[in-house]
GROMACS .gro file of C-alpha atoms in nm:
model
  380
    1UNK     CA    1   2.392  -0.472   1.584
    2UNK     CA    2   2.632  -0.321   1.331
    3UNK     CA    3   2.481   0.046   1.144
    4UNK     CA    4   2.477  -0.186   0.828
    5UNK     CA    5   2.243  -0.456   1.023
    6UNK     CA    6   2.042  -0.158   1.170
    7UNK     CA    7   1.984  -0.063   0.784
    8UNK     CA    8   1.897  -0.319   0.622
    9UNK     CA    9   1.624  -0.398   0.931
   10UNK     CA   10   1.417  -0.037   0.902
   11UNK     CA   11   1.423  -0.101   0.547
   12UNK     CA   12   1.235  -0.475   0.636
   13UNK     CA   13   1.017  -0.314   0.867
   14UNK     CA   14   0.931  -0.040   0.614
   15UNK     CA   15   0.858  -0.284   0.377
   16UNK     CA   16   0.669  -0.484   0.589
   17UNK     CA   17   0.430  -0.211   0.690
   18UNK     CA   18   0.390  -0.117   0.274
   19UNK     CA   19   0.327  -0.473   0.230
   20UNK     CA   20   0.084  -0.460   0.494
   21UNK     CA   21  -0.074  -0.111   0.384
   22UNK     CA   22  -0.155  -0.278  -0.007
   23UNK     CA   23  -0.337  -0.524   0.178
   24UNK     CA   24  -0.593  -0.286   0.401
   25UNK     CA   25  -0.645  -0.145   0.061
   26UNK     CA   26  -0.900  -0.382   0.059
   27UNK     CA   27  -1.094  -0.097   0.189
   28UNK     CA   28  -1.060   0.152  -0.110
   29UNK     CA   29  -1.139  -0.116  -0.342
   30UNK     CA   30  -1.423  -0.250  -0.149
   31UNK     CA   31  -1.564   0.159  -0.165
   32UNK     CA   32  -1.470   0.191  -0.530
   33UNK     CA   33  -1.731  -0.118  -0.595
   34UNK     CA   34  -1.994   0.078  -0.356
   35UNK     CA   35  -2.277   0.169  -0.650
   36UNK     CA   36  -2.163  -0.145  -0.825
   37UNK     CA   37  -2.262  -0.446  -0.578
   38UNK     CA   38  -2.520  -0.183  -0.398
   39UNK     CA   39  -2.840  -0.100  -0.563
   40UNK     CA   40  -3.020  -0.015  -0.328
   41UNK     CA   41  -2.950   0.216  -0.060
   42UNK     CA   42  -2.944  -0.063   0.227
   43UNK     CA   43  -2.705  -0.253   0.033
   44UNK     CA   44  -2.490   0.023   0.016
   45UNK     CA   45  -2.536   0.101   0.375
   46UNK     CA   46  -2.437  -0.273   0.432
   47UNK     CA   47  -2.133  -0.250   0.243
   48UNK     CA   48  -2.018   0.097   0.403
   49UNK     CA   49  -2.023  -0.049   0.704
   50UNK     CA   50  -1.817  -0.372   0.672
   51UNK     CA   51  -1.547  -0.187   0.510
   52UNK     CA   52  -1.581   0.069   0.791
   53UNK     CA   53  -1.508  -0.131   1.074
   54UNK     CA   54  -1.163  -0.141   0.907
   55UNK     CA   55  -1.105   0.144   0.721
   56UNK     CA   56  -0.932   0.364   1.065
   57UNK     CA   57  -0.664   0.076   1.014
   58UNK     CA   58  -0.562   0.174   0.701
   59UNK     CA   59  -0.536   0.483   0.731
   60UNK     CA   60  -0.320   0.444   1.101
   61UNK     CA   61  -0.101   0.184   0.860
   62UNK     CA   62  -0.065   0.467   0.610
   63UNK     CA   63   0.031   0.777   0.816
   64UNK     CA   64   0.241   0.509   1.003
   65UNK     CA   65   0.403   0.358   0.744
   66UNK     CA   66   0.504   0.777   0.645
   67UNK     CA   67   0.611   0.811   0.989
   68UNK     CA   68   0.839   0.498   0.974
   69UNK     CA   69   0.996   0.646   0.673
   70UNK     CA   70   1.014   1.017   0.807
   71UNK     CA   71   1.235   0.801   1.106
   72UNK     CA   72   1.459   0.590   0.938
   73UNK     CA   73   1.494   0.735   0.613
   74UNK     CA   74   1.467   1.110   0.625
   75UNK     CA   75   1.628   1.203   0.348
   76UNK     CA   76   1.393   1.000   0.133
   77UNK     CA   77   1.077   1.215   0.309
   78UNK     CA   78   1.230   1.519   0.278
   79UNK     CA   79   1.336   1.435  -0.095
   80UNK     CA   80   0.967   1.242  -0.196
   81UNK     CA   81   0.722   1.400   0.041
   82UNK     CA   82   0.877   1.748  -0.013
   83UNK     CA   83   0.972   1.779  -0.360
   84UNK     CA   84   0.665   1.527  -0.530
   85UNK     CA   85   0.443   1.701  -0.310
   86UNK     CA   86   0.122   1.737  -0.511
   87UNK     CA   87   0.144   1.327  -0.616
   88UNK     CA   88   0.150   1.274  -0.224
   89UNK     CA   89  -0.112   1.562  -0.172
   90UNK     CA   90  -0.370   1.431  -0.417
   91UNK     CA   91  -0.338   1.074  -0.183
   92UNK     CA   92  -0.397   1.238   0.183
   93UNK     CA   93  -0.663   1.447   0.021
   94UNK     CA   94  -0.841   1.118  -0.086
   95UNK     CA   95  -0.759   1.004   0.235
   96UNK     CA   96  -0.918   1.290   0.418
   97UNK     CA   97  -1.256   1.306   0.210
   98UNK     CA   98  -1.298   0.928   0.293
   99UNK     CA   99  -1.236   0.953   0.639
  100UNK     CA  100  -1.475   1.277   0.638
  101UNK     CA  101  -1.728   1.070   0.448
  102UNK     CA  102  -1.781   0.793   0.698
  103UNK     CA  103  -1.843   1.012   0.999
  104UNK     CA  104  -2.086   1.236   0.802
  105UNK     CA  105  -2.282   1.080   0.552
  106UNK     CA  106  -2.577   1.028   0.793
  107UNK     CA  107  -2.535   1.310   1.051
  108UNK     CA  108  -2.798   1.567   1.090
  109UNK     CA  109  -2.727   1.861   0.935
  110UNK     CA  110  -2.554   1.707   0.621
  111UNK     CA  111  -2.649   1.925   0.328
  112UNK     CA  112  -2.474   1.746   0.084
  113UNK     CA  113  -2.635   1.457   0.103
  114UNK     CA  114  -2.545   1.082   0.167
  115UNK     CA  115  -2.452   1.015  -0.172
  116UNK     CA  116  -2.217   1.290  -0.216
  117UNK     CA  117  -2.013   1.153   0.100
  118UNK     CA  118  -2.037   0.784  -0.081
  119UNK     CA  119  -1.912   0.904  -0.407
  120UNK     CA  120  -1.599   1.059  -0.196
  121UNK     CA  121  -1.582   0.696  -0.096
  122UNK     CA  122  -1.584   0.625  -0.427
  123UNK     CA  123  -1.333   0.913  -0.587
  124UNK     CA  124  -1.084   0.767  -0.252
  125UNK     CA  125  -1.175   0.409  -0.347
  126UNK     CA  126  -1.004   0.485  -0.678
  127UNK     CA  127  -0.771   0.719  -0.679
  128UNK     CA  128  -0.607   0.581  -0.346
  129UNK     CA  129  -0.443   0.253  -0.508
  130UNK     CA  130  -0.401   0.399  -0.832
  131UNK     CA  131  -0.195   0.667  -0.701
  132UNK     CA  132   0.007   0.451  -0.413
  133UNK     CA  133   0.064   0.229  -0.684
  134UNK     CA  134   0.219   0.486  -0.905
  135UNK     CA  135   0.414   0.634  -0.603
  136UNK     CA  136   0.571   0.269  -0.567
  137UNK     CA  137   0.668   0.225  -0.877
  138UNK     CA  138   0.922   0.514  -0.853
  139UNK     CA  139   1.107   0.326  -0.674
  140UNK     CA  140   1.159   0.061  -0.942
  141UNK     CA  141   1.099   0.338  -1.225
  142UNK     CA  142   1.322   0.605  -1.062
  143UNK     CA  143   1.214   1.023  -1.024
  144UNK     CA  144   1.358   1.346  -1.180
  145UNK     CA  145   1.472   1.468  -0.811
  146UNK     CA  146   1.866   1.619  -0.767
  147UNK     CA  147   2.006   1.617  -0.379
  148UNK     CA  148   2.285   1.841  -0.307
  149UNK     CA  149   2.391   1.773   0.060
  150UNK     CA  150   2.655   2.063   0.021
  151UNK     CA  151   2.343   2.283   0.038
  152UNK     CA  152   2.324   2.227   0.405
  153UNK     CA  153   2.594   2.474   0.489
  154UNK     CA  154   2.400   2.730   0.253
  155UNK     CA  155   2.274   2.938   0.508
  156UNK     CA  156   2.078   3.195   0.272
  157UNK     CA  157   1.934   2.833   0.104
  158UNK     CA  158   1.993   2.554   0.296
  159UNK     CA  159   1.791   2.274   0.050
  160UNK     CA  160   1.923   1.997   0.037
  161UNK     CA  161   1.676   1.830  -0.250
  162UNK     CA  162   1.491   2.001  -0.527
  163UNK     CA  163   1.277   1.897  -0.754
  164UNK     CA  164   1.413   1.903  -1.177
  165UNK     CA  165   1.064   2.040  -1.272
  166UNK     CA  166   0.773   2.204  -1.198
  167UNK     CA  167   0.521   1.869  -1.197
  168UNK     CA  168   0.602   1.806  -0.824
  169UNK     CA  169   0.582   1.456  -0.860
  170UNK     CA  170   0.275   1.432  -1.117
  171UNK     CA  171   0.551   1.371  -1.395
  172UNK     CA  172   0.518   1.009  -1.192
  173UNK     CA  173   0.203   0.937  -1.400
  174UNK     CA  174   0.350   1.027  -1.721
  175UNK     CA  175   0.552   0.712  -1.703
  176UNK     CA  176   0.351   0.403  -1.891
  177UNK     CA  177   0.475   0.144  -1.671
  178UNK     CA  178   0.402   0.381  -1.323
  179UNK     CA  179   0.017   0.378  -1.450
  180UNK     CA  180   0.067  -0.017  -1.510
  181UNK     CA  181   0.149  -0.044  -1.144
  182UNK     CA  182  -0.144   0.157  -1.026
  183UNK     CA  183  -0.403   0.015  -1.225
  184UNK     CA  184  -0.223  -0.354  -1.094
  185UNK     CA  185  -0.275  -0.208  -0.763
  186UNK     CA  186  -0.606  -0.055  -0.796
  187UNK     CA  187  -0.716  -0.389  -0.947
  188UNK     CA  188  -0.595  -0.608  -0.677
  189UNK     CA  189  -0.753  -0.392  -0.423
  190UNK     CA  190  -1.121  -0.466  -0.628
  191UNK     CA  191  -1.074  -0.778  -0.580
  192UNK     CA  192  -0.936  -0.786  -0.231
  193UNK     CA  193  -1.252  -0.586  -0.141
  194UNK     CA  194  -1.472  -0.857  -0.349
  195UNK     CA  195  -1.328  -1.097  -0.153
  196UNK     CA  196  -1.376  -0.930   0.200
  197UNK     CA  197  -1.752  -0.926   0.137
  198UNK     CA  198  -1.824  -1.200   0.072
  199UNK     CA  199  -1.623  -1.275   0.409
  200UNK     CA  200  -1.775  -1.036   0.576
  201UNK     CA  201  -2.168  -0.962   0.455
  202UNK     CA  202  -2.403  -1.216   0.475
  203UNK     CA  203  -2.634  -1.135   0.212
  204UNK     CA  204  -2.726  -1.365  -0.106
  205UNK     CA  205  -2.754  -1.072  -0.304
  206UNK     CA  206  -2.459  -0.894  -0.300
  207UNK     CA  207  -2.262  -1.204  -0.242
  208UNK     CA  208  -2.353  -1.322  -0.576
  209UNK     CA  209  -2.273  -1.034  -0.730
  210UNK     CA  210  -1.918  -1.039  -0.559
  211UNK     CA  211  -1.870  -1.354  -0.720
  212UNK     CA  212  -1.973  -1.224  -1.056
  213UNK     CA  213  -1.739  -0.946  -1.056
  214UNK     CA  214  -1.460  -1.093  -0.877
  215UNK     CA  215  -1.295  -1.297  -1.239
  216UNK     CA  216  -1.362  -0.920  -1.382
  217UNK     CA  217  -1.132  -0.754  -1.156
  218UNK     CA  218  -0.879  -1.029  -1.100
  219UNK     CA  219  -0.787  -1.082  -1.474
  220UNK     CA  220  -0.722  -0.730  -1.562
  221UNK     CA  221  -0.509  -0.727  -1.237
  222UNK     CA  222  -0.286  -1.022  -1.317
  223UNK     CA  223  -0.236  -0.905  -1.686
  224UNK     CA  224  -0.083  -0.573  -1.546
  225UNK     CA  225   0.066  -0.684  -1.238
  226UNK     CA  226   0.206  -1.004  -1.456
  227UNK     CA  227   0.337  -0.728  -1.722
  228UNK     CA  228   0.518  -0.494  -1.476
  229UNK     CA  229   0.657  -0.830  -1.281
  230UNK     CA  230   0.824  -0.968  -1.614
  231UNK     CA  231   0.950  -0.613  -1.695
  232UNK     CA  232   1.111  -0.521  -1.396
  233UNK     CA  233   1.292  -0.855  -1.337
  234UNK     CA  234   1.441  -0.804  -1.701
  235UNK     CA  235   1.526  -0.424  -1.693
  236UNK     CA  236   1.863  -0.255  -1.553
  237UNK     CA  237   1.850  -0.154  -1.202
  238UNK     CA  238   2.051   0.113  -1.002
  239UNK     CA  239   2.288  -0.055  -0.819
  240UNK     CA  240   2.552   0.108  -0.616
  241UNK     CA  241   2.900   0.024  -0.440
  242UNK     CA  242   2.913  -0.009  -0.109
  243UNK     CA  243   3.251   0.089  -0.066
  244UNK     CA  244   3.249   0.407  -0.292
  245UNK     CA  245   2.874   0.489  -0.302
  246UNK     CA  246   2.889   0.544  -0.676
  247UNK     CA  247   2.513   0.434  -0.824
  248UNK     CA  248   2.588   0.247  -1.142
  249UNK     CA  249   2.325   0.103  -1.379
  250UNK     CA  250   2.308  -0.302  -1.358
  251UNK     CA  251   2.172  -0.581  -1.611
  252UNK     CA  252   1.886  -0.778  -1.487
  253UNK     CA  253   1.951  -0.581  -1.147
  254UNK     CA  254   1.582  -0.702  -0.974
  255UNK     CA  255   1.661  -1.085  -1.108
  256UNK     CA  256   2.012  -1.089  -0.953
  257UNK     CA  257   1.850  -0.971  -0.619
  258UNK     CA  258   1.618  -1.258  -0.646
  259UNK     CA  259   1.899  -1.490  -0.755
  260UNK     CA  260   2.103  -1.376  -0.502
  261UNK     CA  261   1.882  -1.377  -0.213
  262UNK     CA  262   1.698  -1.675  -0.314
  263UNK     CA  263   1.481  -1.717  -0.028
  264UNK     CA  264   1.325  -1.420  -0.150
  265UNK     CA  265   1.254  -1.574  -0.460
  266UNK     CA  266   1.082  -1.885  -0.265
  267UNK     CA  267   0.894  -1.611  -0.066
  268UNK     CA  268   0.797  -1.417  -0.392
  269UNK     CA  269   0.628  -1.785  -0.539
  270UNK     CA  270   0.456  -1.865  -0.225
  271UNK     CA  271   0.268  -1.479  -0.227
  272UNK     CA  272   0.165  -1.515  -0.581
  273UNK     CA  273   0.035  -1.899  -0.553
  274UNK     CA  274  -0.171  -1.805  -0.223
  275UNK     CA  275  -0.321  -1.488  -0.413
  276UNK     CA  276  -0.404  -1.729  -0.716
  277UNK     CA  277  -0.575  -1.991  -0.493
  278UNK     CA  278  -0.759  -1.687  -0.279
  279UNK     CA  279  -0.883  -1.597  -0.606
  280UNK     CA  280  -0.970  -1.903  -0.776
  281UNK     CA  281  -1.131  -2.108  -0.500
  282UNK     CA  282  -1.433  -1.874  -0.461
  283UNK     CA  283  -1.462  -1.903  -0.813
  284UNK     CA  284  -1.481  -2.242  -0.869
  285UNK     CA  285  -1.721  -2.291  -0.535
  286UNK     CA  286  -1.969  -2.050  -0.447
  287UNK     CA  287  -2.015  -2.177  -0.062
  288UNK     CA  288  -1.633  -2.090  -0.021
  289UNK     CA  289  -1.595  -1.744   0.213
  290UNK     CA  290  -1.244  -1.744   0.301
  291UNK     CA  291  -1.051  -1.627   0.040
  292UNK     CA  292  -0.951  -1.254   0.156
  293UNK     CA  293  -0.711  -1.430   0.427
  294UNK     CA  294  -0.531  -1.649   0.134
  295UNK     CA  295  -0.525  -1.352  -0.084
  296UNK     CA  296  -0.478  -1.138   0.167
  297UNK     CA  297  -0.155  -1.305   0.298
  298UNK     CA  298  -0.028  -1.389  -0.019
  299UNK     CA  299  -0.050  -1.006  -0.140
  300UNK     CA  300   0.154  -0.944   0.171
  301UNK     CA  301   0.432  -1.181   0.098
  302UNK     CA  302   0.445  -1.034  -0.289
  303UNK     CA  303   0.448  -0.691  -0.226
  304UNK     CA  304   0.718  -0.742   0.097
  305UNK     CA  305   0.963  -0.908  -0.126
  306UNK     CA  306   0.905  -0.670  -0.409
  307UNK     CA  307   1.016  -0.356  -0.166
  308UNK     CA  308   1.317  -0.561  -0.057
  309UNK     CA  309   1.449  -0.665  -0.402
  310UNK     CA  310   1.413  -0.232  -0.434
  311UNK     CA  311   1.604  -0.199  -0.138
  312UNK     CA  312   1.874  -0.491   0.006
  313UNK     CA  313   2.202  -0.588  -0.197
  314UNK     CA  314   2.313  -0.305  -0.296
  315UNK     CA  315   2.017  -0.149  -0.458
  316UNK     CA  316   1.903   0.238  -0.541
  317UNK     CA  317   1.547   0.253  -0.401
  318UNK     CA  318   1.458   0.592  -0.517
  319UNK     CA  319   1.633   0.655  -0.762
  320UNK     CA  320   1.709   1.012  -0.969
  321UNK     CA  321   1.645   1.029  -1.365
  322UNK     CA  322   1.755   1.386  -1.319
  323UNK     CA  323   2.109   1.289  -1.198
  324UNK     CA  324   2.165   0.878  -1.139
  325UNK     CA  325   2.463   0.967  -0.837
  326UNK     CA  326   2.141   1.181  -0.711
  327UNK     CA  327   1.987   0.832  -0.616
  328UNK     CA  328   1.844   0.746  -0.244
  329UNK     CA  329   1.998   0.394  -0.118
  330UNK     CA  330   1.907   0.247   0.250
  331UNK     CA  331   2.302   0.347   0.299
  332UNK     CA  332   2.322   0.704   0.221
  333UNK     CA  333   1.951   0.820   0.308
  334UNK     CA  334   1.892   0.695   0.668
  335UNK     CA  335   1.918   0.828   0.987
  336UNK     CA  336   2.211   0.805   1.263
  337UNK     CA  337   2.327   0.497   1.438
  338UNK     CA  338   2.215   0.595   1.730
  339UNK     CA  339   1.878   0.699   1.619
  340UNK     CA  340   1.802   0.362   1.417
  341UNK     CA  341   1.973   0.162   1.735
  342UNK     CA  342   1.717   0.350   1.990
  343UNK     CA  343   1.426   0.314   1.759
  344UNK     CA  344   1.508  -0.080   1.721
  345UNK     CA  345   1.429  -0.106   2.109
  346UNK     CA  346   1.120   0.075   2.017
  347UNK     CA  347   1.003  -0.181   1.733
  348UNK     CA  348   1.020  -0.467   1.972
  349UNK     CA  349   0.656  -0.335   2.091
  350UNK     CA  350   0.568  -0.400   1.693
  351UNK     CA  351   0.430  -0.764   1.766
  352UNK     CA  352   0.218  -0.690   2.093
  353UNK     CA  353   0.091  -0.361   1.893
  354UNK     CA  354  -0.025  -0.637   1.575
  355UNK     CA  355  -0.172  -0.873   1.835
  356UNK     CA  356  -0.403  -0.600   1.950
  357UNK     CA  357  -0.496  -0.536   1.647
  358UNK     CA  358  -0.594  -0.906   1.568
  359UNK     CA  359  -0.768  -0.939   1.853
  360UNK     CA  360  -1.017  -0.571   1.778
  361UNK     CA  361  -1.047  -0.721   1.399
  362UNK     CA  362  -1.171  -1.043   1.561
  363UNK     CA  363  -1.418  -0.885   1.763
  364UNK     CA  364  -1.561  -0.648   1.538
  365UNK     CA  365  -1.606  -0.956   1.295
  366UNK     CA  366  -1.733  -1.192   1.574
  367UNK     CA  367  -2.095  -1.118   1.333
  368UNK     CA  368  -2.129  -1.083   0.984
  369UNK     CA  369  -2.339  -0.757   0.841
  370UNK     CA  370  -2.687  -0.844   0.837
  371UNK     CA  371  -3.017  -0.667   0.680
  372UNK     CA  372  -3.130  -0.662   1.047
  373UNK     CA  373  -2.828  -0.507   1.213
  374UNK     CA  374  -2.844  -0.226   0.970
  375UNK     CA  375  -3.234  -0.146   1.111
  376UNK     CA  376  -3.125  -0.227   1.461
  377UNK     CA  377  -2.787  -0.090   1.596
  378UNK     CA  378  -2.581   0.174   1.523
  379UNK     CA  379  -2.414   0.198   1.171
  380UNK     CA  380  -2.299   0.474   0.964
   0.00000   0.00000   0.00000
């Protein structure tokens, strides 16, 4: 295990858990549809409670997936996390009021209401993927962030990155294509929730008005996430040299990645054909319930290869507007050897750690929500 191979695998597993992360937004766009598919306040209750046997998942994935990064790629958290700071505070604060919002809509005592706590859900079912989305993008889009390492030995300031201007990473959704992104994401997470209801609820009503509004949300996603695809593949990327470190801007960058690493490519066609048939086949049949696990896996594959095209051969995955030799790479951003080595040992518990995790989702969907459960058990 070489420092290089030690790398390029954090930056896989970071990737993988991102990748994983846009899918559980299924979740937020399942909430943002709450007053939409529920008219009534026991359809609502329904649908709060089949996205809430999930939603502690993603947001473990989430604060995991920052941890990851905090690990392997500190200089990345301390640059995004500390200088965009309100982008990234505006997403945990979502985060927060729809975690809040589940454990207190219906507890005794709540004087705001239950709808106040299910338009949080709402305000988090938005604003969650928009913003993530936007956040991502950076990475293909580039931030106005400078890093001065030589700052270390400053001991009156010892900062290593700063921020070029006073936005704090809100100048993210200034940028057209950033928004494009977000609304892709936001989008796909619609219809990813869609899609898990009808899974998940069994209830003629609301299942026919998931089908209804699934084509609605899944057109407006492919146009954008179609758009930003294209673009990206065709714009210059920030590439760097290995050898010197120098970050360079490159023709077609994201295409040669693809080109070069072609199972990546092969990977890349397989995501978006399985989200096109998880979409389409509920569409065309009615009876069909199974499409969040087509979509679902195919969103996984997409969004995997799109944060290693950002990161492997020789690519700048956060890069700086501010000052291009500024630029984060997997190379110059990560921690030790010795840290990413010990931590590898560590990530070998990944796959019994994802098995448990099957095995809870399995048994809290042994039953799908019924009319009668909500009158009978338990349920926020």
């Amino acid at each position: 295990m070489t420092y290089d191979f030690l790398q390029h695998y954090w930056w896989f597993l970071i990737s993988l858990l991102g990748a994983l992360l846009v899918f559980l937004l299924f979740v937020q766009g399942g909430n943002s549809l709450l007053f939409t598919l529920g008219k009534t306040a026991e359809e609502r209750r329904m649908m709060i409670n089949s996205t809430g046997r999930k939603w502690e998942i993603t947001f473990t994935t989430l604060v995991t997936f920052g941890g990851a990064f905090f690990a392997s790629f500190p200089l990345f958290y301390s640059t995004s996390f500390g200088g965009a700071y309100w982008l990234w505070m505006l997403i945990l604060f979502s985060f927060v009021l729809h975690a809040v919002s589940y454990e207190f809509q219906n507890k005794l005592g709540n004087f705001l209401g239950v709808k106040t706590f299910q338009w949080f859900l709402v305000l988090n079912g938005v604003l969650g993927p928009l913003l993530l989305g936007g956040a991502v993008a950076t990475f293909f889009n580039g931030s106005n962030f400078i890093v001065a390492k030589q700052n270390f030995t400053d001991g009156m300031q010892p900062v290593i990155s700063s921020w070029a201007n006073a936005s704090h990473g809100l100048d993210a959704l200034l940028d057209p294509w950033n928004l494009i992104l977000g609304f892709a994401v936001f989008f796909l997470a619609r219809v990813l929730g869609n899609l898990y209801f009808i899974n998940n609820i069994d209830d003629e009503t609301i299942n026919n008005r998931c089908h209804a509004k699934l084509l609605g949300d899944a057109v407006p996603f492919l146009i954008l996430f179609v758009a930003f695809l294209v673009r990206t593949i065709l714009k210059d990327g920030y590439a760097y040299d290995p050898a010197t470190g120098v970050i360079f801007m490159e023709p077609m960058k994201y295409l040669n990645n693809l080109m070069s690493i072609w199972y990546l490519a092969v990977v890349l066609l397989i995501g978006v054909a399985l989200v096109l048939y998880g979409i389409i086949l509920p569409v065309v049949r009615k009876t069909y319930r199974k499409g969040i696990w087509f979509a679902g896996l195919g969103t996984i594959l997409t969004v995997l290869v799109l944060f290693l095209i950002a990161g492997w051969n020789g690519t700048a995955y956060y890069p700086s507007n501010a000052y291009l030799q500024s630029s984060l790479t997997i190379h110059n951003s990560s921690s030790s050897e010795f840290t990413l080595r010990t931590m590898f040992y560590v990530s070998l518990l990944i796959p019994f750690v994802l098995a448990y995790i099957v095995y809870v989702w399995r048994s809290l969907d042994r039953r799908q929500i019924t009319k009668k459960e909500m009158a009978e058990e338990d349920a926020y």
